[in-house]
Amino acid sequence: MSASGSETAKALSVGADLLAALLDGMDAALCAFDADGVVTHWNKEAERILGWSAEEAVGRSGFTGWAVRSADAGDVHGRLMSVMDAPGRQVHEFALLRKDGGRVLVRTQSAGVRGTDGRPAGVYCAFSEVHAQIDLERSIALSEALFDDASWGVVLVDVDLRPTVVNSHAARAMGAGRRSLLGRPLGEIVVQGVEELEGALQHVLAEGAPRAVVELWVTVRTPEGERRRCWRSGFLRLASPLAEEPVPLGVGWLFQDVTDARLAEQEADRMRFRTSQLHRAGAAAAECEDPMEAAVTYLDFALAGFADHALVDLAEGDHLVRAAASPAGAPGPVARSAGGGFPVRYAAGHPARQAVERAGSVRASAASEAWAAERQWPRDAAHALCAVLRSRGRTLGVVTFLRSGSRPAFERPDAVYAESVAVRVAAAVDLARADRD
């Protein structure tokens, strides 16, 4: 043999060995037939599924007499070889025989092979157990359903904590389009609470999923403005099934918006506490011989969890005179004023004056650093709620509740509570005046 012929034979041998290694390394079972239907290739996965080794399979004529029942042999052989003259691939399901005599249902994908001259040269066939194929299809269908039709948010986050896949529900919850969220840092999406969210994701990457769901309060930036939301979240660590050791690919994050339910629970808790405070205040005030002491008692109970300061200004003609106040420098009980009956220097348009003029409640919040001082209030005050004191059809004054900047502004439910307190304070003040007169 010439040198060039020897090199060619060696190259062909190396190529055959490489092809055999590639076929044996495949996850799918693979076999091939020549134009006469003789088995030419048989890989390790085919051996695992059917039990026949390559040495036993290669060289046999089709599956007849060993890998398929005699009654089915003609139909199976015909359908497998028919693809040799047809374009594209064909999918079939066959019942094949294992070496031990058992039957296994497989799904095949077969296609024709053509020689260098363009003529049909054989058929290759990839097959897998139907239940394995169905499991794969179910997994794919589940993934598609989660990302298209799920009633909760689903987000896949990579190891850099950037979203790689976002379903429609999650995109709506975050106030942005699905594509616009991909690859963005979470800090650009979540205004507040991003530290807790990223901490949870990093923990999952490092330690795995937590045992229970987690509720995260976040503020998200939307076209309508910032919104405070509560997301009930579950996490799954995603690892590659192809690696020898689990390699984190990212985190699957599933969440539901439970904001309305949590706010309702908080409001119910708040209402129960405030109702309890009013009940306790009424019981304590009933033991006070001095009606003004009873009025102060109502305010002491009302302040708990509601405000930082309370002021009572009573109407004396066209003026308001300070009657009671909580300490301005530190927390403490409301005390009756020793101001000597001098009018409080409230300018026109002051919230307390507005409450008296409207015979209703007025809410206000700081617009500048000097806001509190200009209104004769403690300097740490940032939010105010003034409720008028009325009894027997007369305006007796105004009670003012103040909160510092670290607390939220007063809202309408707070005004309703303040008015309930004001009714009780006004009754005590009216009784005190009646005793005095």
PDB file of N, CA, C and O in Angstrom, residues 263-298:
ATOM      1  N   LEU A 263     -52.850  44.906  53.474  1.00  0.00           N
ATOM      2  CA  LEU A 263     -53.329  46.222  53.906  1.00  0.00           C
ATOM      3  C   LEU A 263     -54.651  46.081  54.663  1.00  0.00           C
ATOM      4  O   LEU A 263     -54.881  46.786  55.654  1.00  0.00           O
ATOM      5  N   ALA A 264     -55.508  45.181  54.196  1.00  0.00           N
ATOM      6  CA  ALA A 264     -56.779  44.958  54.898  1.00  0.00           C
ATOM      7  C   ALA A 264     -56.522  44.396  56.295  1.00  0.00           C
ATOM      8  O   ALA A 264     -57.190  44.789  57.266  1.00  0.00           O
ATOM      9  N   GLU A 265     -55.553  43.475  56.403  1.00  0.00           N
ATOM     10  CA  GLU A 265     -55.213  42.924  57.713  1.00  0.00           C
ATOM     11  C   GLU A 265     -54.643  44.002  58.627  1.00  0.00           C
ATOM     12  O   GLU A 265     -54.998  44.068  59.823  1.00  0.00           O
ATOM     13  N   GLN A 266     -53.766  44.837  58.078  1.00  0.00           N
ATOM     14  CA  GLN A 266     -53.192  45.920  58.879  1.00  0.00           C
ATOM     15  C   GLN A 266     -54.270  46.890  59.343  1.00  0.00           C
ATOM     16  O   GLN A 266     -54.260  47.348  60.495  1.00  0.00           O
ATOM     17  N   GLU A 267     -55.204  47.197  58.434  1.00  0.00           N
ATOM     18  CA  GLU A 267     -56.275  48.123  58.795  1.00  0.00           C
ATOM     19  C   GLU A 267     -57.172  47.509  59.872  1.00  0.00           C
ATOM     20  O   GLU A 267     -57.601  48.205  60.808  1.00  0.00           O
ATOM     21  N   ALA A 268     -57.431  46.211  59.765  1.00  0.00           N
ATOM     22  CA  ALA A 268     -58.247  45.547  60.782  1.00  0.00           C
ATOM     23  C   ALA A 268     -57.539  45.553  62.133  1.00  0.00           C
ATOM     24  O   ALA A 268     -58.167  45.813  63.174  1.00  0.00           O
ATOM     25  N   ASP A 269     -56.236  45.284  62.112  1.00  0.00           N
ATOM     26  CA  ASP A 269     -55.461  45.329  63.367  1.00  0.00           C
ATOM     27  C   ASP A 269     -55.470  46.736  63.960  1.00  0.00           C
ATOM     28  O   ASP A 269     -55.604  46.910  65.180  1.00  0.00           O
ATOM     29  N   ARG A 270     -55.321  47.717  63.077  1.00  0.00           N
ATOM     30  CA  ARG A 270     -55.308  49.116  63.541  1.00  0.00           C
ATOM     31  C   ARG A 270     -56.654  49.491  64.154  1.00  0.00           C
ATOM     32  O   ARG A 270     -56.725  50.152  65.208  1.00  0.00           O
ATOM     33  N   MET A 271     -57.719  49.064  63.502  1.00  0.00           N
ATOM     34  CA  MET A 271     -59.056  49.382  64.013  1.00  0.00           C
ATOM     35  C   MET A 271     -59.296  48.715  65.362  1.00  0.00           C
ATOM     36  O   MET A 271     -59.875  49.325  66.272  1.00  0.00           O
ATOM     37  N   ARG A 272     -58.870  47.457  65.496  1.00  0.00           N
ATOM     38  CA  ARG A 272     -59.045  46.769  66.776  1.00  0.00           C
ATOM     39  C   ARG A 272     -58.278  47.488  67.882  1.00  0.00           C
ATOM     40  O   ARG A 272     -58.796  47.665  68.997  1.00  0.00           O
ATOM     41  N   PHE A 273     -57.038  47.921  67.567  1.00  0.00           N
ATOM     42  CA  PHE A 273     -56.234  48.594  68.586  1.00  0.00           C
ATOM     43  C   PHE A 273     -56.873  49.936  68.969  1.00  0.00           C
ATOM     44  O   PHE A 273     -56.964  50.270  70.159  1.00  0.00           O
ATOM     45  N   ARG A 274     -57.310  50.672  67.970  1.00  0.00           N
ATOM     46  CA  ARG A 274     -57.878  51.990  68.268  1.00  0.00           C
ATOM     47  C   ARG A 274     -59.195  51.873  69.026  1.00  0.00           C
ATOM     48  O   ARG A 274     -59.470  52.676  69.931  1.00  0.00           O
ATOM     49  N   THR A 275     -59.981  50.876  68.659  1.00  0.00           N
ATOM     50  CA  THR A 275     -61.237  50.655  69.400  1.00  0.00           C
ATOM     51  C   THR A 275     -60.935  50.292  70.854  1.00  0.00           C
ATOM     52  O   THR A 275     -61.604  50.771  71.781  1.00  0.00           O
ATOM     53  N   SER A 276     -59.908  49.464  71.040  1.00  0.00           N
ATOM     54  CA  SER A 276     -59.504  49.098  72.398  1.00  0.00           C
ATOM     55  C   SER A 276     -59.020  50.321  73.168  1.00  0.00           C
ATOM     56  O   SER A 276     -59.350  50.480  74.358  1.00  0.00           O
ATOM     57  N   GLN A 277     -58.262  51.191  72.516  1.00  0.00           N
ATOM     58  CA  GLN A 277     -57.772  52.401  73.188  1.00  0.00           C
ATOM     59  C   GLN A 277     -58.918  53.316  73.602  1.00  0.00           C
ATOM     60  O   GLN A 277     -58.911  53.884  74.700  1.00  0.00           O
ATOM     61  N   LEU A 278     -59.903  53.473  72.708  1.00  0.00           N
ATOM     62  CA  LEU A 278     -61.047  54.313  73.061  1.00  0.00           C
ATOM     63  C   LEU A 278     -61.819  53.727  74.239  1.00  0.00           C
ATOM     64  O   LEU A 278     -62.293  54.463  75.125  1.00  0.00           O
ATOM     65  N   HIS A 279     -61.943  52.399  74.257  1.00  0.00           N
ATOM     66  CA  HIS A 279     -62.640  51.748  75.368  1.00  0.00           C
ATOM     67  C   HIS A 279     -61.881  51.954  76.675  1.00  0.00           C
ATOM     68  O   HIS A 279     -62.480  52.307  77.714  1.00  0.00           O
ATOM     69  N   ARG A 280     -60.569  51.752  76.629  1.00  0.00           N
ATOM     70  CA  ARG A 280     -59.761  51.931  77.834  1.00  0.00           C
ATOM     71  C   ARG A 280     -59.769  53.395  78.288  1.00  0.00           C
ATOM     72  O   ARG A 280     -59.812  53.687  79.493  1.00  0.00           O
ATOM     73  N   ALA A 281     -59.717  54.309  77.297  1.00  0.00           N
ATOM     74  CA  ALA A 281     -59.732  55.737  77.644  1.00  0.00           C
ATOM     75  C   ALA A 281     -61.047  56.111  78.324  1.00  0.00           C
ATOM     76  O   ALA A 281     -61.074  56.871  79.308  1.00  0.00           O
ATOM     77  N   GLY A 282     -62.156  55.563  77.796  1.00  0.00           N
ATOM     78  CA  GLY A 282     -63.454  55.860  78.399  1.00  0.00           C
ATOM     79  C   GLY A 282     -63.536  55.372  79.836  1.00  0.00           C
ATOM     80  O   GLY A 282     -64.072  56.056  80.720  1.00  0.00           O
ATOM     81  N   ALA A 283     -62.979  54.154  80.077  1.00  0.00           N
ATOM     82  CA  ALA A 283     -62.998  53.616  81.435  1.00  0.00           C
ATOM     83  C   ALA A 283     -62.148  54.452  82.374  1.00  0.00           C
ATOM     84  O   ALA A 283     -62.526  54.704  83.531  1.00  0.00           O
ATOM     85  N   ALA A 284     -60.967  54.901  81.888  1.00  0.00           N
ATOM     86  CA  ALA A 284     -60.084  55.721  82.726  1.00  0.00           C
ATOM     87  C   ALA A 284     -60.684  57.101  82.971  1.00  0.00           C
ATOM     88  O   ALA A 284     -60.605  57.639  84.086  1.00  0.00           O
ATOM     89  N   ALA A 285     -61.280  57.697  81.906  1.00  0.00           N
ATOM     90  CA  ALA A 285     -61.854  59.041  82.053  1.00  0.00           C
ATOM     91  C   ALA A 285     -63.036  59.042  83.012  1.00  0.00           C
ATOM     92  O   ALA A 285     -63.297  60.046  83.706  1.00  0.00           O
ATOM     93  N   ALA A 286     -63.759  57.923  83.077  1.00  0.00           N
ATOM     94  CA  ALA A 286     -64.919  57.857  83.975  1.00  0.00           C
ATOM     95  C   ALA A 286     -64.519  57.952  85.433  1.00  0.00           C
ATOM     96  O   ALA A 286     -65.349  58.278  86.288  1.00  0.00           O
ATOM     97  N   GLU A 287     -63.252  57.688  85.742  1.00  0.00           N
ATOM     98  CA  GLU A 287     -62.775  57.764  87.115  1.00  0.00           C
ATOM     99  C   GLU A 287     -62.228  59.144  87.480  1.00  0.00           C
ATOM    100  O   GLU A 287     -61.784  59.357  88.609  1.00  0.00           O
ATOM    101  N   CYS A 288     -62.213  60.064  86.509  1.00  0.00           N
ATOM    102  CA  CYS A 288     -61.668  61.412  86.760  1.00  0.00           C
ATOM    103  C   CYS A 288     -62.768  62.326  87.306  1.00  0.00           C
ATOM    104  O   CYS A 288     -63.828  62.478  86.674  1.00  0.00           O
ATOM    105  N   GLU A 289     -62.505  62.940  88.448  1.00  0.00           N
ATOM    106  CA  GLU A 289     -63.484  63.876  89.000  1.00  0.00           C
ATOM    107  C   GLU A 289     -63.501  65.175  88.219  1.00  0.00           C
ATOM    108  O   GLU A 289     -64.541  65.803  88.051  1.00  0.00           O
ATOM    109  N   ASP A 290     -62.335  65.616  87.732  1.00  0.00           N
ATOM    110  CA  ASP A 290     -62.216  66.863  86.967  1.00  0.00           C
ATOM    111  C   ASP A 290     -62.457  66.566  85.491  1.00  0.00           C
ATOM    112  O   ASP A 290     -61.728  65.770  84.890  1.00  0.00           O
ATOM    113  N   PRO A 291     -63.452  67.176  84.846  1.00  0.00           N
ATOM    114  CA  PRO A 291     -63.712  66.919  83.421  1.00  0.00           C
ATOM    115  C   PRO A 291     -62.513  67.224  82.521  1.00  0.00           C
ATOM    116  O   PRO A 291     -62.284  66.521  81.536  1.00  0.00           O
ATOM    117  N   MET A 292     -61.714  68.264  82.832  1.00  0.00           N
ATOM    118  CA  MET A 292     -60.540  68.576  82.012  1.00  0.00           C
ATOM    119  C   MET A 292     -59.476  67.488  82.156  1.00  0.00           C
ATOM    120  O   MET A 292     -58.747  67.191  81.207  1.00  0.00           O
ATOM    121  N   GLU A 293     -59.413  66.887  83.318  1.00  0.00           N
ATOM    122  CA  GLU A 293     -58.491  65.769  83.493  1.00  0.00           C
ATOM    123  C   GLU A 293     -58.951  64.586  82.636  1.00  0.00           C
ATOM    124  O   GLU A 293     -58.130  63.844  82.069  1.00  0.00           O
ATOM    125  N   ALA A 294     -60.272  64.420  82.519  1.00  0.00           N
ATOM    126  CA  ALA A 294     -60.801  63.370  81.650  1.00  0.00           C
ATOM    127  C   ALA A 294     -60.439  63.642  80.193  1.00  0.00           C
ATOM    128  O   ALA A 294     -60.081  62.729  79.432  1.00  0.00           O
ATOM    129  N   ALA A 295     -60.519  64.917  79.768  1.00  0.00           N
ATOM    130  CA  ALA A 295     -60.171  65.284  78.393  1.00  0.00           C
ATOM    131  C   ALA A 295     -58.717  64.944  78.103  1.00  0.00           C
ATOM    132  O   ALA A 295     -58.374  64.409  77.033  1.00  0.00           O
ATOM    133  N   VAL A 296     -57.830  65.254  79.057  1.00  0.00           N
ATOM    134  CA  VAL A 296     -56.405  64.949  78.890  1.00  0.00           C
ATOM    135  C   VAL A 296     -56.179  63.438  78.843  1.00  0.00           C
ATOM    136  O   VAL A 296     -55.332  62.941  78.089  1.00  0.00           O
ATOM    137  N   THR A 297     -56.943  62.696  79.622  1.00  0.00           N
ATOM    138  CA  THR A 297     -56.820  61.236  79.629  1.00  0.00           C
ATOM    139  C   THR A 297     -57.155  60.653  78.264  1.00  0.00           C
ATOM    140  O   THR A 297     -56.469  59.739  77.767  1.00  0.00           O
ATOM    141  N   TYR A 298     -58.212  61.175  77.637  1.00  0.00           N
ATOM    142  CA  TYR A 298     -58.553  60.703  76.285  1.00  0.00           C
ATOM    143  C   TYR A 298     -57.376  60.890  75.331  1.00  0.00           C
ATOM    144  O   TYR A 298     -57.069  60.015  74.515  1.00  0.00           O
TER     145      TYR A 298
END
